[in-house]
XYZ file of C-alpha atoms in Angstrom:
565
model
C 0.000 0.000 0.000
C 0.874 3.676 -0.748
C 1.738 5.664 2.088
C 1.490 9.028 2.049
C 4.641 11.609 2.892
C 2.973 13.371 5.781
C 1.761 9.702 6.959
C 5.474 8.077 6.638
C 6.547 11.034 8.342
C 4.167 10.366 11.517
C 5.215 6.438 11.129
C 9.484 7.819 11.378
C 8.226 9.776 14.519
C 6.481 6.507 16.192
C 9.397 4.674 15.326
C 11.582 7.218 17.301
C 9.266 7.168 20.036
C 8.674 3.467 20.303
C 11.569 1.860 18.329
C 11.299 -0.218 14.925
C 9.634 -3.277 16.273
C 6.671 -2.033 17.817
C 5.625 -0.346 14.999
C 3.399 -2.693 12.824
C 2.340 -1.541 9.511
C 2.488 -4.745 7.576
C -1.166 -6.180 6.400
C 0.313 -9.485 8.173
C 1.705 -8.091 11.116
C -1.061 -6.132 12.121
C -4.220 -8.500 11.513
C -4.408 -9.744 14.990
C -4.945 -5.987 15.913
C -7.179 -4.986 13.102
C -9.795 -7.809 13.597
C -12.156 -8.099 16.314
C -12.211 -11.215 18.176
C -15.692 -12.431 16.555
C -16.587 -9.079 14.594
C -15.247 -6.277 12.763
C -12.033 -5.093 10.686
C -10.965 -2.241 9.237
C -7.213 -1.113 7.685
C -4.740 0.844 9.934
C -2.031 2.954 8.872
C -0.251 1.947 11.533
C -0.139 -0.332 15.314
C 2.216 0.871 17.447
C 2.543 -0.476 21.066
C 4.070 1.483 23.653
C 6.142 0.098 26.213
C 5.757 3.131 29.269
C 3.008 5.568 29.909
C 5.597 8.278 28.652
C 5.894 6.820 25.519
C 2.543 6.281 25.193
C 1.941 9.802 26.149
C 4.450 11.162 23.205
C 2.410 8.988 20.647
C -0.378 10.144 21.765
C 0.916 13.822 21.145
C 2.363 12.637 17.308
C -0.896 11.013 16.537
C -3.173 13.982 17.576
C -0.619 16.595 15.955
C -1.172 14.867 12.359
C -4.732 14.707 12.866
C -5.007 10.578 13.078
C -8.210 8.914 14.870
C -6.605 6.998 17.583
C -8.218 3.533 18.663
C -6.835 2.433 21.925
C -6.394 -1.550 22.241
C -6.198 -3.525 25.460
C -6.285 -7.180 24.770
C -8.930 -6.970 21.984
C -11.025 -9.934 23.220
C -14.398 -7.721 22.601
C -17.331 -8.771 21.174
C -18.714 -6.115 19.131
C -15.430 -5.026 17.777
C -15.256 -1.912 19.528
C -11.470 -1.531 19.656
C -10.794 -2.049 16.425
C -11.592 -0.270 12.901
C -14.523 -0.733 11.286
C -14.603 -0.602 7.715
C -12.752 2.026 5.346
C -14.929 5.000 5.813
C -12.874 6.748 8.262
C -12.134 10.737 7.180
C -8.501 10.149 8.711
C -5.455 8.016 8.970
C -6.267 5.885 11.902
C -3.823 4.427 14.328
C -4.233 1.563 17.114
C -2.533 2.012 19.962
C -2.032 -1.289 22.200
C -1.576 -1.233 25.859
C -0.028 -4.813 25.939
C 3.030 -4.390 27.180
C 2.239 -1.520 30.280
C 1.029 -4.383 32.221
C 1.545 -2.672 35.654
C -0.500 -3.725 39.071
C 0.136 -1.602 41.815
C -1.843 -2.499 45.175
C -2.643 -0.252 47.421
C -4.213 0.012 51.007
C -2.943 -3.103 52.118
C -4.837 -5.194 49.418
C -7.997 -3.498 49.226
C -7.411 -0.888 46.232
C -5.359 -1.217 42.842
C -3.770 0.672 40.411
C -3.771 -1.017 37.163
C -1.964 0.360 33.917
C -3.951 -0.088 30.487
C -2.163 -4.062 29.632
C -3.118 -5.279 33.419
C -5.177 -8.448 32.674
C -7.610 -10.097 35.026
C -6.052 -12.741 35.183
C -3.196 -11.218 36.435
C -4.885 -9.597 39.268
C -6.183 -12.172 40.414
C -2.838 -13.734 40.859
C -1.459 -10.330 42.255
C -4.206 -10.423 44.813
C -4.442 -13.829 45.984
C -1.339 -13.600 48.533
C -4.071 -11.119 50.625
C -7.251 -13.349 50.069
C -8.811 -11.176 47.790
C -9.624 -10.598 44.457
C -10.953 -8.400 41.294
C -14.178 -7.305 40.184
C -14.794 -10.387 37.869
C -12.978 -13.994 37.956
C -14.303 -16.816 35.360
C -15.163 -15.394 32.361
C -13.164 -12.572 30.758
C -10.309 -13.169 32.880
C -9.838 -16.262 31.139
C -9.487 -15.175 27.594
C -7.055 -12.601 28.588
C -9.371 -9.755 28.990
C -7.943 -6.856 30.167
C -8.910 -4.923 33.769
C -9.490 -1.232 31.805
C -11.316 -2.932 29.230
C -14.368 -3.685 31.444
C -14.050 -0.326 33.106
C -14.482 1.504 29.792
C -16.715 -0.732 28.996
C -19.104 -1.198 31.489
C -18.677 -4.633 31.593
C -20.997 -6.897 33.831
C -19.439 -9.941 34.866
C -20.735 -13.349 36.848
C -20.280 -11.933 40.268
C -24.055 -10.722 41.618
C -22.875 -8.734 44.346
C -20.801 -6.073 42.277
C -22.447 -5.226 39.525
C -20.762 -3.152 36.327
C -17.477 -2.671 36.463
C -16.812 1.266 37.564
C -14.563 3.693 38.763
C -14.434 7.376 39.484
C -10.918 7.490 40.238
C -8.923 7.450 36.725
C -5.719 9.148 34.952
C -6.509 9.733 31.301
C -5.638 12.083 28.181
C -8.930 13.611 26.113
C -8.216 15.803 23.355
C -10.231 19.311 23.956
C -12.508 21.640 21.834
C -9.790 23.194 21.051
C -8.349 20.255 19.315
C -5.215 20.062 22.285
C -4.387 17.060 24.244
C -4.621 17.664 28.126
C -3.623 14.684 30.729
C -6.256 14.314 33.383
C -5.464 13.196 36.863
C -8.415 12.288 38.683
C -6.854 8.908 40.349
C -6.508 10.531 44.002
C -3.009 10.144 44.191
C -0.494 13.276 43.651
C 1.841 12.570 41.123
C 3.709 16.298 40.400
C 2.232 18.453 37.971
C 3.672 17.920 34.565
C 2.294 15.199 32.266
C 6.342 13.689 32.076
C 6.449 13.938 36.026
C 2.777 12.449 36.597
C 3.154 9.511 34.102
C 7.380 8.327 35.225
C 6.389 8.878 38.876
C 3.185 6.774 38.349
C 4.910 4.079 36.574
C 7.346 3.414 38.822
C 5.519 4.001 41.572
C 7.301 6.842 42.881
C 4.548 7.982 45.323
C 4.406 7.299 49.360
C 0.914 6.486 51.013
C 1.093 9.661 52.356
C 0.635 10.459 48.295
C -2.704 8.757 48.213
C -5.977 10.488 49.258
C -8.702 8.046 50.602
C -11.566 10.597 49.477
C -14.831 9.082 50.491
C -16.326 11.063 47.523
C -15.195 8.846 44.966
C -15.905 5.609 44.134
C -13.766 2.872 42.965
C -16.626 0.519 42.475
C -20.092 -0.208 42.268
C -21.473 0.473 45.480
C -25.320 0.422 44.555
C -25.890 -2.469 42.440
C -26.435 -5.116 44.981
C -29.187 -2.850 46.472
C -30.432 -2.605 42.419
C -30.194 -6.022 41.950
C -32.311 -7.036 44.716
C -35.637 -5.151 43.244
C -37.190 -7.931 41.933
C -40.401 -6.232 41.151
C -38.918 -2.988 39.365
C -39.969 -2.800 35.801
C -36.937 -2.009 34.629
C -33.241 -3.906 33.992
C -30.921 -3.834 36.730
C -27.915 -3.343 34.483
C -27.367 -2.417 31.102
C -24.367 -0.825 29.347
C -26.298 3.370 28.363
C -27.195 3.488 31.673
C -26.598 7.417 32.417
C -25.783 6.877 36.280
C -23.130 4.705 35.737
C -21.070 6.767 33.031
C -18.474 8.832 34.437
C -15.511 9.782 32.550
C -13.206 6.453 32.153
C -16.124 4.434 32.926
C -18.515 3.515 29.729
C -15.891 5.780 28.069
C -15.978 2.979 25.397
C -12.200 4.934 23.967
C -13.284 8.095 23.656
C -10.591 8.768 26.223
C -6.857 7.851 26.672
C -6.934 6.164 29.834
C -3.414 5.526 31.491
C -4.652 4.096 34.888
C -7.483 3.345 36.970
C -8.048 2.618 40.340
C -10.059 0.195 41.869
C -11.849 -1.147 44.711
C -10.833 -5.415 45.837
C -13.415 -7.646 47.283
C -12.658 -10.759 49.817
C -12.420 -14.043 48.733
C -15.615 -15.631 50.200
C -15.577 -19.281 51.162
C -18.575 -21.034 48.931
C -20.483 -23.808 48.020
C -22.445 -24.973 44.476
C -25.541 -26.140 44.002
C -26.752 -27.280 40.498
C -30.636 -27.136 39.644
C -31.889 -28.473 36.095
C -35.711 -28.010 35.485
C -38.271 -28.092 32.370
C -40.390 -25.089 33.965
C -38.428 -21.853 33.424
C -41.067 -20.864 36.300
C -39.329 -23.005 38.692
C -35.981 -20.474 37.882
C -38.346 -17.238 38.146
C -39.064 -18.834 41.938
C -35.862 -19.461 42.885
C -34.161 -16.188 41.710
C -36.888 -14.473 43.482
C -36.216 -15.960 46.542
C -32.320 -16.040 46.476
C -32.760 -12.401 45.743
C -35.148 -11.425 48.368
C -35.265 -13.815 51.411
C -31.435 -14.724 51.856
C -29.552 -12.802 54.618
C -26.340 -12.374 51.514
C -26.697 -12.362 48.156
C -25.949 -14.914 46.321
C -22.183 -14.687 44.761
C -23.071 -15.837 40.947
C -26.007 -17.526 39.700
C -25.284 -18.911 35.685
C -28.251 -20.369 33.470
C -27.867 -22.349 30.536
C -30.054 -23.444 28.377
C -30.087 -27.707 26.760
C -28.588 -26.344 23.333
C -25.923 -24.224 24.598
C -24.755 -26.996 27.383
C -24.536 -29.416 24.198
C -22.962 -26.978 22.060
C -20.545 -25.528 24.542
C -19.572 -29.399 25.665
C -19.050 -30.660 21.800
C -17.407 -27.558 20.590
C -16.348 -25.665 23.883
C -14.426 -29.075 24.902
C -10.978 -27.885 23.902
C -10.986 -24.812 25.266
C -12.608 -26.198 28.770
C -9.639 -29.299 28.930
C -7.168 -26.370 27.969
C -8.217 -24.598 31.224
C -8.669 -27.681 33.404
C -4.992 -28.656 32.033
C -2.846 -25.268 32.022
C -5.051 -22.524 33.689
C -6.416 -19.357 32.141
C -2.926 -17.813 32.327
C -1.642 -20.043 29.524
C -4.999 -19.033 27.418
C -4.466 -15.724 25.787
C -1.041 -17.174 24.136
C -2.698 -19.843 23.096
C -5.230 -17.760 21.112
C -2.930 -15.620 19.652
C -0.475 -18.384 18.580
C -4.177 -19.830 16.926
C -4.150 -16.681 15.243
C -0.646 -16.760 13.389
C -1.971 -19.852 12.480
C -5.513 -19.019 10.899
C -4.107 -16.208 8.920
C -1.346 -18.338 7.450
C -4.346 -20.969 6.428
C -6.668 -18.399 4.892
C -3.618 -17.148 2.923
C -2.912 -20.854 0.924
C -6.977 -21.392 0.946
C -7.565 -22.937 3.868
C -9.689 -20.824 6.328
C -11.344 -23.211 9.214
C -8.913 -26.028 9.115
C -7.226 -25.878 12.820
C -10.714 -25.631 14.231
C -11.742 -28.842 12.034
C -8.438 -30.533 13.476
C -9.073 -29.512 16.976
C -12.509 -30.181 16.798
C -11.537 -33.913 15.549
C -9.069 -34.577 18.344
C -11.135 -33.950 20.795
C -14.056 -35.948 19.070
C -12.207 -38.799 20.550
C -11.481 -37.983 23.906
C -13.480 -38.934 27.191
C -16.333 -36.737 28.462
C -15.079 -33.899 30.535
C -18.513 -33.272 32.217
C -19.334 -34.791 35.634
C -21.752 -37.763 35.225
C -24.669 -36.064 37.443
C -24.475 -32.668 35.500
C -24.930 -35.070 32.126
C -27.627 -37.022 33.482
C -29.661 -33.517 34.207
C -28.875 -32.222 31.200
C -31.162 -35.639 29.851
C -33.868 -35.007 32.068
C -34.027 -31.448 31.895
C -33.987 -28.080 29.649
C -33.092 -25.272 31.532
C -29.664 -25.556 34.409
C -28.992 -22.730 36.876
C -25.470 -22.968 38.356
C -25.454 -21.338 41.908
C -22.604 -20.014 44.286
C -23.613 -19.596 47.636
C -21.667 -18.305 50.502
C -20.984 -21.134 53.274
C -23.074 -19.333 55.908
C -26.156 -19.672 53.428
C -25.844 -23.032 52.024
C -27.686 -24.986 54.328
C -30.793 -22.543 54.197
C -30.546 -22.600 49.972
C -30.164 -26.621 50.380
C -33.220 -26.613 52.988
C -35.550 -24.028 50.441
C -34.535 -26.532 47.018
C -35.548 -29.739 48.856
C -39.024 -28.124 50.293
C -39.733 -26.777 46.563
C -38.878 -29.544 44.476
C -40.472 -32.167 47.168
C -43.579 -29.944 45.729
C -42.497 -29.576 42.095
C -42.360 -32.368 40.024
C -40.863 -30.282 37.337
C -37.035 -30.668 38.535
C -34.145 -31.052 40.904
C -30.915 -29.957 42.611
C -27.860 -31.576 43.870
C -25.261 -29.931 45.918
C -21.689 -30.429 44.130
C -18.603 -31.685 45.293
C -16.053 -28.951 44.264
C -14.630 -30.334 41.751
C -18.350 -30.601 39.673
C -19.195 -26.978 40.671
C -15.673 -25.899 39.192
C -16.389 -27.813 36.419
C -19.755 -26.041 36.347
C -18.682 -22.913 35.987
C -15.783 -24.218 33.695
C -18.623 -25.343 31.452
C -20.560 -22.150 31.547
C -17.391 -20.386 30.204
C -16.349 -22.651 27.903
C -20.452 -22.165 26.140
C -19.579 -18.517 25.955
C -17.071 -19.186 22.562
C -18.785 -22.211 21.397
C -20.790 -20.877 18.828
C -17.858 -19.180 17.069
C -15.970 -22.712 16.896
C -19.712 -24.313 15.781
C -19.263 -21.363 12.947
C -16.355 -21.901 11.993
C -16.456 -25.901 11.794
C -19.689 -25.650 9.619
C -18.467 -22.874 7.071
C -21.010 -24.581 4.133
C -24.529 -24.246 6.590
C -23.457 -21.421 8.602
C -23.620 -17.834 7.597
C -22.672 -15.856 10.789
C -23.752 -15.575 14.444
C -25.597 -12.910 15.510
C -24.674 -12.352 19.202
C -27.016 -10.254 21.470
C -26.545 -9.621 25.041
C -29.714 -8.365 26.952
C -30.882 -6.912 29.870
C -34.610 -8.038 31.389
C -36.601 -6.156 33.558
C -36.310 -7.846 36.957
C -39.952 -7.839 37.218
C -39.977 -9.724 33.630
C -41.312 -13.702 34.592
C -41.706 -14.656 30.937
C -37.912 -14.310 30.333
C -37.475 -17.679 27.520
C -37.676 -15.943 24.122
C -40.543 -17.088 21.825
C -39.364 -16.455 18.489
C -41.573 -16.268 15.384
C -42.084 -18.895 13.162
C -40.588 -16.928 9.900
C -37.478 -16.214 12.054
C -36.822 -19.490 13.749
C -36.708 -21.238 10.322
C -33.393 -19.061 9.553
C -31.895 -20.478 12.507
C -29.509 -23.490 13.079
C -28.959 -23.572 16.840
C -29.716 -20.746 19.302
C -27.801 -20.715 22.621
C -29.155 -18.930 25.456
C -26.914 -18.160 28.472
C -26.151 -15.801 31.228
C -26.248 -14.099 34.633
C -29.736 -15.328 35.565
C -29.902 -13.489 38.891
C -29.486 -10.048 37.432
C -31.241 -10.973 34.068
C -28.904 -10.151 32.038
C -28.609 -13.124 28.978
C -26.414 -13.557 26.324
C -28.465 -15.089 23.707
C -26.230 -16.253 20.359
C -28.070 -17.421 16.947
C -25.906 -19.594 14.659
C -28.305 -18.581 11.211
C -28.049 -20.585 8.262
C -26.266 -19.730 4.949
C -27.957 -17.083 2.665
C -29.539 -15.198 5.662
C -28.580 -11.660 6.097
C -27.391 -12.040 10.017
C -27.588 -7.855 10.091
C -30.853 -7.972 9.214
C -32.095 -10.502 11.178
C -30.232 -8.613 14.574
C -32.688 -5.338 14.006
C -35.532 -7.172 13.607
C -34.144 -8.702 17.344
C -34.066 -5.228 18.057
C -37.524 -5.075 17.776
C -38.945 -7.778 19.555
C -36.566 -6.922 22.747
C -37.933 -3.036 22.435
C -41.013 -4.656 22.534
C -40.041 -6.825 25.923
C -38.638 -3.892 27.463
C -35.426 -4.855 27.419
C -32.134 -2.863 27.307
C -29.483 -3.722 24.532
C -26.168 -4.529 25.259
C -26.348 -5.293 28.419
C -22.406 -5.758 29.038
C -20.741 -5.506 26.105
C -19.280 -2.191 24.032
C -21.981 -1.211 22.086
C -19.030 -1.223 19.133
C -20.389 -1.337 15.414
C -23.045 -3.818 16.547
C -25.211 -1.666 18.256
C -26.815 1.784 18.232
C -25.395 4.341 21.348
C -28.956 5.359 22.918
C -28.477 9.348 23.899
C -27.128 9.160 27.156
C -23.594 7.134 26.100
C -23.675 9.173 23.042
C -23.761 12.026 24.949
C -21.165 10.538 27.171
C -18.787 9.981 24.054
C -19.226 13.651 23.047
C -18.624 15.103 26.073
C -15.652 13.011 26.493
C -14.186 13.507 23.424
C -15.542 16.707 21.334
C -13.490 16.842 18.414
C -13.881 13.171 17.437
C -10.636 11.872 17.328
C -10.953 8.715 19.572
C -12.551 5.312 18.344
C -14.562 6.766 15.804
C -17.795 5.961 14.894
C -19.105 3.904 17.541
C -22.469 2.885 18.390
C -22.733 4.030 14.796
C -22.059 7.604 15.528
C -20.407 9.917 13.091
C -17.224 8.680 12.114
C -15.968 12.733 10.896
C -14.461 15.128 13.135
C -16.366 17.470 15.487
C -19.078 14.749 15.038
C -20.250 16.258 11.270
């Protein structure tokens, strides 16, 4: 490709700041940051990664000076490709910036706060925190594909854990370029850090600050603080959580990219001793009782509470197997190498012809290996349609066990057993593993499949008819649907797998539609990316945050032209 003077010009300068390596311009070298994980793509004119907040700071300066539309990357394991490009539409050169390699975790307040730097994974910090029995907003799930901590911040993303709701902070250190088209650093993480955007950034990095440095100002938040109170409201007619909800969008949080963030700072939560309980039923009333009473009548709430649903527990054990004995066998910190090595991989396939063929092979080998799934969570999943997966805190197990024995001694419609840890590990293993399941199903059945279309929702929590009745005219486009999610604060992630010649686009708004129709709020936990339409409030929030336009363009299918034209 062609590059223009004044853009080879900005490239030199990267290279200066960054050195040679770390600036990808290559088709080849920079595919793994120009496609989202399961949607989107766009061309770059350049990826660099920066290895400090300085020199992310000075790139930041070169890429705003030449007028580029920055797109700031953390571990790109989003859904709706919102950190990435989107098409070639864009009115300027655009330039990712990934975070990968400022992977610093600073902890704070003996445990119960962190500072994390724009590469700090989950997974990490929950490493980092288990020496003082704690750990981060959200565990299984993200964590596990390598998801990174300011991700979900800027995201709003939900997570498993019932108790602490959206990820959020009000305590953040981030860059936003002004009206006036100038870049200004922001430091609103409560720590003094000097005055100058070199000073704030070095001393910050290596944590050249004293506790003496850090104010403990009850005014801001570093987490969710009213969600399990929201949560709890069973008979509101409204969600509990979804991602344009205006009270929780403050600056770095739901900022989606329209901001620069360097750091954030965050609240820890105890590790709570727990036990499982696994309920399969054919009455999705049986659920609605349940939830209503672990949400009302228990002393605690629950800690998670996962459904599944009979297609997506067969899909996610034939075609989730390999990622759930990978796990089992090497733990989630071994996972995000693994998918990026997978990548190298698939683009070297596609190039000689060959798209799909390691997940055929993979999908083979483990054809022929033994059932990972405990024997009792198989035999339910025989007898019964819908599974709810339940944590429960020790003190509150026996009174859960006590209330499923009265209520299914009177309903004939299911059951419950109380699992041994290992089954309720490999529960929640499970649940996870359904989650990518209908991408491998995808891309194993290229010649029937033309696409997913992926929708995560939020209920009301008043909302008792909560299993989706699709039309006729619309089920008949559809090969499998998987529904999933965080049952207790209705939020499900609901995946199509449509047959070949079907416009999956198409098919999504008519979704829209029928969930406007329901009441529901759209997405629920994910981006809103180039899947879905910003309602007023986050688009409001984007150009507030970022009123010249310059950051992850065209989101939420917002104007992708400066000043918003």
């Amino acid at each position: 490709m062609h590059i223009h003077s004044t853009s080879e010009n900005t490239i030199q300068q990267f290279i200066d700041i960054v050195g040679k390596q770390h600036v990808l311009t290559s088709d080849n070298d920079t595919r793994l940051y120009r496609q989202g994980r399961r949607y989107g793509s766009g061309k770059v004119l350049a990826v660099v990664v920066p290895g400090t907040l300085l020199e992310q700071w000075k790139v930041l300066q070169v890429a705003v000076a030449a007028d580029c539309i920055v797109i700031m990357q953390a571990a790109n394991t989003g859904l709706t490709g919102g950190s990435t490009p989107f098409g070639d539409d864009y009115d300027r050169p655009v330039v990712v910036m990934s975070t990968k390699r400022l992977a610093g975790i600073q902890v704070i307040n003996s445990g119960k706060q962190v500072i994390c730097l724009p590469g700090a994974t989950l997974d990490a910090l929950e490493r980092e925190l288990a020496g003082y029995n704690r750990e981060p907003h959200s565990v299984i799930g993200s964590s596990c594909i390598g998801a990174s901590v300011l991700g979900g911040i800027c995201n709003n993303s939900g997570g498993a854990l019932v108790r602490r709701g959206p990820a959020y902070t009000e305590l953040a250190l981030y860059a936003q370029v002004n009206e006036a088209g100038e870049l200004e650093l922001v430091n609103h993480l409560g720590v003094e850090l000097g005055a100058t955007p070199e000073d704030i950034l070095t001393k910050l990095e290596n944590r050249q600050y004293q506790d003496i440095n850090i104010q403990n100002n009850p005014g801001c938040c570093a987490s969710d603080h009213r969600y399990s109170h929201d949560v709890k409201q069973v008979d509101e007619n409204s969600p509990a959580r979804f991602n344009a909800d205006p009270s929780r969008l403050f600056e770095a949080s739901g900022s989606a990219g329209k901001v620069c963030v360097f750091a954030v700072r965050l609240d820890t939560f105890e590790k709570i001793p727990s036990q499982v309980f696994y309920v399969g039923t054919n009455s999705h009333d049986d659920l609605t009782a349940i939830r209503r009473f672990l949400l009302t009548d228990l002393p605690r709430l629950p800690i998670a509470g996962e459904y599944i649903h009979r297609v997506a527990y067969d899909i996610g054990a034939e075609y989730g197997k390999d990622t759930f004995m990978f796990i089992e066998k090497f733990g989630t910190a071994k996972v995000p190498a693994a998918f990026a090595m997978k990548d190298k991989v698939d683009g070297y396939l596609e190039k000689i012809g060959m798209k799909g063929l390691s997940d055929k092979v993979l999908q083979m080998v483990t054809k022929f290996l033994p059932s990972h799934l405990p024997k009792r969570m198989n035999e339910f999943r025989d007898l019964y349609e819908h599974y709810l997966v339940l944590r429960i805190e020790n003190q509150d197990a026996d009174q859960v066990n006590n209330y499923l024995k009265q209520y299914f001694d009177s309903h004939g419609t299911g059951s419950y057993f109380h699992c041994t840890d290992e089954e309720g590990r490999k529960a929640f293993l499970h649940r996870f593993a359904v989650a990518g399941a209908a991408i491998r199903y995808r891309d194993t059945h290229r010649s029937e499949v033309e696409d997913i279309v992926a929708l995560d929702i939020a209920l009301r929590r008043n909302d008792r008819e909560w299993v989706e009745n699709l039309p006729k005219e619309m089920n008949e486009k559809i090969i499998h649907k998987l529904y999933y999610g965080h049952f207790l604060c209705h939020v499900f992630h609901q995946d199509y797998i449509v047959k070949k010649g079907v416009d999956p686009l198409a098919m999504e708004h008519e979704m829209w539609h029928l969930l406007d129709d329901r009441g529901a709020e759209y997405p629920a936990e994910h981006n809103v990316g180039h899947l879905y339409v910003a309602k007023p409030a986050l688009k409001n929030h984007y150009q507030k945050l970022d009123p010249t336009n310059s950051f992850n363009v065209g989101i939420g299918f917002t104007s992708k032209l400066k000043h918003w034209k």
